[in-house]
C-alpha positions as a Python dict, from the first residue, in 0.01 Angstrom:
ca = {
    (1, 'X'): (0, 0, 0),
    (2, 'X'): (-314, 170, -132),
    (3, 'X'): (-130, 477, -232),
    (4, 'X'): (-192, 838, -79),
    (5, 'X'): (-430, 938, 123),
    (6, 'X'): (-698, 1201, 28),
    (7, 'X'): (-958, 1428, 173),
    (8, 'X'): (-1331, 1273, 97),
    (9, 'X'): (-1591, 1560, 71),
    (10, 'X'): (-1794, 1500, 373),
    (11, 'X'): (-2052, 1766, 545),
    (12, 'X'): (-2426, 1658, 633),
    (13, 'X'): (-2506, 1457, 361),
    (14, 'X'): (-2388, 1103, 347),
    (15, 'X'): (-2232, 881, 52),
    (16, 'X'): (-2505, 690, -155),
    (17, 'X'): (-2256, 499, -409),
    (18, 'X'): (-1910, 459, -509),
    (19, 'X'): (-1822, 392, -805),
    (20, 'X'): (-1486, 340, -1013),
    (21, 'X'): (-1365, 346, -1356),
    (22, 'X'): (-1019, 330, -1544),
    (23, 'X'): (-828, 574, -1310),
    (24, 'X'): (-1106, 749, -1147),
    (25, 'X'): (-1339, 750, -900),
    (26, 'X'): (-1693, 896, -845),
    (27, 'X'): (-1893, 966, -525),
    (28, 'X'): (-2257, 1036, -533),
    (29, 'X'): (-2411, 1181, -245),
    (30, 'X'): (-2726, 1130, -88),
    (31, 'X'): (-2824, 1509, -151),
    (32, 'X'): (-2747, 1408, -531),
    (33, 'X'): (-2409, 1599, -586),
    (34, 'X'): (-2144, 1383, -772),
    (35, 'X'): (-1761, 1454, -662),
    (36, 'X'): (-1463, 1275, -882),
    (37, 'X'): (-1119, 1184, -820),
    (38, 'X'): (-852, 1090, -1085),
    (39, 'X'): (-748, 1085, -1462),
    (40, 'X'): (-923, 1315, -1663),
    (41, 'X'): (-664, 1300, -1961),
    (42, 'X'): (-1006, 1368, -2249),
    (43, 'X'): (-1245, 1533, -2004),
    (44, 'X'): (-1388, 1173, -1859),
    (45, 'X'): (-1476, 1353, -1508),
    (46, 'X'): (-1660, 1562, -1618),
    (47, 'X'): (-1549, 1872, -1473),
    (48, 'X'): (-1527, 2132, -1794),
    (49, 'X'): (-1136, 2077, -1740),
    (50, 'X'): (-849, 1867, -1831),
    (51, 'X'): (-673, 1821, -1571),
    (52, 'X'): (-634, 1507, -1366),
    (53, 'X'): (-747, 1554, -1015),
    (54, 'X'): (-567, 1501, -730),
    (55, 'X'): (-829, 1571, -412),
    (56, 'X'): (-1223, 1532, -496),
    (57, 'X'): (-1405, 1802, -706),
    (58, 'X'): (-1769, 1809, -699),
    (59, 'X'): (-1922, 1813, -1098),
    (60, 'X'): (-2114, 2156, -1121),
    (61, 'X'): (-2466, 2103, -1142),
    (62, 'X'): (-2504, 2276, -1419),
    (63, 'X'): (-2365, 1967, -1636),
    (64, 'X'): (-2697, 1775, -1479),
    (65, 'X'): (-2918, 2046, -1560),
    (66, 'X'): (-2951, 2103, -1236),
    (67, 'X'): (-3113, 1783, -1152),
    (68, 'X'): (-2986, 1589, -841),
    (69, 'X'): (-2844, 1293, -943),
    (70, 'X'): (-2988, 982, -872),
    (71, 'X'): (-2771, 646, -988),
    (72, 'X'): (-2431, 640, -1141),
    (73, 'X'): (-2277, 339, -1316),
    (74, 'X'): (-1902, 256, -1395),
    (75, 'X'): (-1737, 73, -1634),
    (76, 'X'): (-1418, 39, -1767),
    (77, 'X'): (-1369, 365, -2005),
    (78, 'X'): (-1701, 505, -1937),
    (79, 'X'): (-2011, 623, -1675),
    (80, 'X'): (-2329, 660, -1665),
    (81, 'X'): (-2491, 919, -1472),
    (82, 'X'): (-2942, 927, -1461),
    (83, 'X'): (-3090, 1251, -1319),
}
């Protein structure tokens, strides 16, 4: 059983990369948004909150300096996101 099911943030743009860490999960899409899913228990998503997520938020922009992002990188406590 993979657990629940979710919603993935779809429109017109398609997913470039998927990436995971401890408990969450990141999207990056090919018109450079980022959208996360998962434990955000110290502010690991990146979202301004604390509060784990249970569908997919996008990251505001604003955190990127408005910069599409271009790679992300996941490891086990940590990511790496290059504008």
């Amino acid at each position: 059983d993979l657990g629940e099911e979710v919603d993935v943030p779809f429109s017109r743009h398609f997913l470039r990369k998927i990436v995971c860490s401890y408990g969450a999960i990141f999207l990056l899409k090919s018109d450079g948004t980022v959208y996360v899913y998962g434990d955000n228990i110290y502010g690991e998503l990146g979202t301004g909150a604390l509060n784990d997520l249970e569908d997919f938020e996008k990251i505001p922009q604003e955190i990127f300096n408005n910069e599409a992002v271009v790679d992300i990188n996941c490891f086990h406590n940590n990511t790496s996101i290059v504008t």
